[in-house]
């Protein structure tokens, strides 16, 4: 029983470390004004914005990362399913391309590329993957 508890504790610590490293890479990109950086992480929804319906339609919301930084997620809903059940306080995992801005940055390309020229991204929410 002690070995099981120790194993669970070690896995928990490793997962927390991975989360901090992911947040640190976004933090580093923000601090260094970097763009076109592939990032992976997770955060809590702090604000849901209106969809951007000009040109390619995008679902938009703001996540707060474990580092305290906020990042705007812009998810192309012409190429990937919309997250209809998203609410403030929900956790969302993401993989996409980071673009710097003074407000914390934007993560986009959270979907597949139908032309196969860009790395495919995704969002995960409540056990479902949106890509």
mmCIF file of N, CA, C and O in Angstrom, residues 3 11-12 14 20-21 24 35 38-39 43 47 53-54 60 63 73 75 84 96 101 113-114 121-122 124:
data_model
loop_
_atom_site.group_PDB
_atom_site.id
_atom_site.type_symbol
_atom_site.label_atom_id
_atom_site.label_comp_id
_atom_site.label_asym_id
_atom_site.label_seq_id
_atom_site.Cartn_x
_atom_site.Cartn_y
_atom_site.Cartn_z
ATOM 1 N N UNK A 3 3.845 1.552 -1.289
ATOM 2 C CA UNK A 3 4.424 1.729 -2.627
ATOM 3 C C UNK A 3 3.418 2.365 -3.580
ATOM 4 O O UNK A 3 3.778 3.195 -4.397
ATOM 5 N N UNK A 11 3.814 10.460 -9.532
ATOM 6 C CA UNK A 11 3.126 10.804 -10.775
ATOM 7 C C UNK A 11 2.495 12.195 -10.656
ATOM 8 O O UNK A 11 2.603 13.017 -11.572
ATOM 9 N N UNK A 12 1.884 12.470 -9.520
ATOM 10 C CA UNK A 12 1.272 13.787 -9.308
ATOM 11 C C UNK A 12 2.319 14.896 -9.398
ATOM 12 O O UNK A 12 2.110 15.908 -10.058
ATOM 13 N N UNK A 14 5.215 14.823 -10.931
ATOM 14 C CA UNK A 14 5.693 14.930 -12.316
ATOM 15 C C UNK A 14 4.703 15.697 -13.184
ATOM 16 O O UNK A 14 5.097 16.537 -14.001
ATOM 17 N N UNK A 20 3.986 23.254 -15.070
ATOM 18 C CA UNK A 20 4.772 24.462 -14.834
ATOM 19 C C UNK A 20 5.740 24.730 -15.974
ATOM 20 O O UNK A 20 5.942 25.873 -16.371
ATOM 21 N N UNK A 21 6.344 23.687 -16.550
ATOM 22 C CA UNK A 21 7.253 23.860 -17.684
ATOM 23 C C UNK A 21 6.483 24.409 -18.878
ATOM 24 O O UNK A 21 6.942 25.312 -19.576
ATOM 25 N N UNK A 24 5.749 27.902 -18.269
ATOM 26 C CA UNK A 24 6.991 28.670 -18.355
ATOM 27 C C UNK A 24 7.357 28.953 -19.808
ATOM 28 O O UNK A 24 7.883 30.014 -20.118
ATOM 29 N N UNK A 35 6.864 35.122 -31.271
ATOM 30 C CA UNK A 35 5.655 34.654 -31.949
ATOM 31 C C UNK A 35 6.000 33.431 -32.775
ATOM 32 O O UNK A 35 7.176 33.076 -32.917
ATOM 33 N N UNK A 38 5.125 26.994 -31.117
ATOM 34 C CA UNK A 38 4.164 25.940 -30.781
ATOM 35 C C UNK A 38 4.167 25.758 -29.268
ATOM 36 O O UNK A 38 5.225 25.606 -28.669
ATOM 37 N N UNK A 39 2.975 25.805 -28.669
ATOM 38 C CA UNK A 39 2.850 25.684 -27.220
ATOM 39 C C UNK A 39 1.757 24.684 -26.864
ATOM 40 O O UNK A 39 0.822 24.459 -27.622
ATOM 41 N N UNK A 43 -5.404 25.809 -18.921
ATOM 42 C CA UNK A 43 -5.787 26.944 -18.099
ATOM 43 C C UNK A 43 -7.259 26.900 -17.771
ATOM 44 O O UNK A 43 -7.997 26.026 -18.239
ATOM 45 N N UNK A 47 -12.920 34.213 -19.111
ATOM 46 C CA UNK A 47 -13.842 35.063 -19.867
ATOM 47 C C UNK A 47 -14.155 34.423 -21.213
ATOM 48 O O UNK A 47 -13.259 33.920 -21.890
ATOM 49 N N UNK A 53 -16.806 36.705 -36.360
ATOM 50 C CA UNK A 53 -17.458 36.173 -37.554
ATOM 51 C C UNK A 53 -17.007 36.856 -38.843
ATOM 52 O O UNK A 53 -17.606 36.669 -39.891
ATOM 53 N N UNK A 54 -15.933 37.643 -38.761
ATOM 54 C CA UNK A 54 -15.387 38.296 -39.958
ATOM 55 C C UNK A 54 -14.354 37.374 -40.578
ATOM 56 O O UNK A 54 -13.407 36.956 -39.910
ATOM 57 N N UNK A 60 -13.745 32.539 -29.314
ATOM 58 C CA UNK A 60 -12.695 33.201 -28.545
ATOM 59 C C UNK A 60 -13.007 33.151 -27.051
ATOM 60 O O UNK A 60 -14.143 33.380 -26.638
ATOM 61 N N UNK A 63 -8.001 32.237 -21.180
ATOM 62 C CA UNK A 63 -7.603 31.277 -20.152
ATOM 63 C C UNK A 63 -6.601 31.922 -19.204
ATOM 64 O O UNK A 63 -5.746 32.703 -19.629
ATOM 65 N N UNK A 73 -7.464 32.506 -26.510
ATOM 66 C CA UNK A 73 -7.565 31.360 -27.418
ATOM 67 C C UNK A 73 -8.504 31.757 -28.545
ATOM 68 O O UNK A 73 -9.624 32.229 -28.297
ATOM 69 N N UNK A 75 -10.100 29.915 -31.724
ATOM 70 C CA UNK A 75 -10.303 28.572 -32.265
ATOM 71 C C UNK A 75 -11.162 28.654 -33.531
ATOM 72 O O UNK A 75 -12.331 29.074 -33.473
ATOM 73 N N UNK A 84 -19.365 23.939 -27.586
ATOM 74 C CA UNK A 84 -20.647 24.536 -27.210
ATOM 75 C C UNK A 84 -20.867 24.589 -25.706
ATOM 76 O O UNK A 84 -21.562 25.466 -25.211
ATOM 77 N N UNK A 96 -1.271 24.675 -29.786
ATOM 78 C CA UNK A 96 -1.408 25.569 -30.918
ATOM 79 C C UNK A 96 -0.210 26.477 -31.050
ATOM 80 O O UNK A 96 0.828 26.250 -30.435
ATOM 81 N N UNK A 101 1.429 39.405 -27.830
ATOM 82 C CA UNK A 101 0.869 40.752 -27.784
ATOM 83 C C UNK A 101 0.998 41.238 -26.352
ATOM 84 O O UNK A 101 1.273 40.450 -25.434
ATOM 85 N N UNK A 113 -4.804 21.420 -40.176
ATOM 86 C CA UNK A 113 -4.616 22.223 -41.379
ATOM 87 C C UNK A 113 -5.065 21.381 -42.562
ATOM 88 O O UNK A 113 -4.425 20.385 -42.889
ATOM 89 N N UNK A 114 -6.165 21.751 -43.225
ATOM 90 C CA UNK A 114 -6.660 20.938 -44.339
ATOM 91 C C UNK A 114 -5.665 20.828 -45.494
ATOM 92 O O UNK A 114 -5.720 19.873 -46.261
ATOM 93 N N UNK A 121 -3.235 21.523 -34.423
ATOM 94 C CA UNK A 121 -3.424 21.778 -33.005
ATOM 95 C C UNK A 121 -4.736 21.195 -32.520
ATOM 96 O O UNK A 121 -5.453 20.534 -33.275
ATOM 97 N N UNK A 122 -5.065 21.456 -31.259
ATOM 98 C CA UNK A 122 -6.298 20.937 -30.677
ATOM 99 C C UNK A 122 -6.647 21.666 -29.389
ATOM 100 O O UNK A 122 -5.808 22.340 -28.786
ATOM 101 N N UNK A 124 -8.840 20.526 -25.694
ATOM 102 C CA UNK A 124 -9.490 19.436 -24.960
ATOM 103 C C UNK A 124 -10.319 20.050 -23.840
ATOM 104 O O UNK A 124 -9.826 20.877 -23.068
#
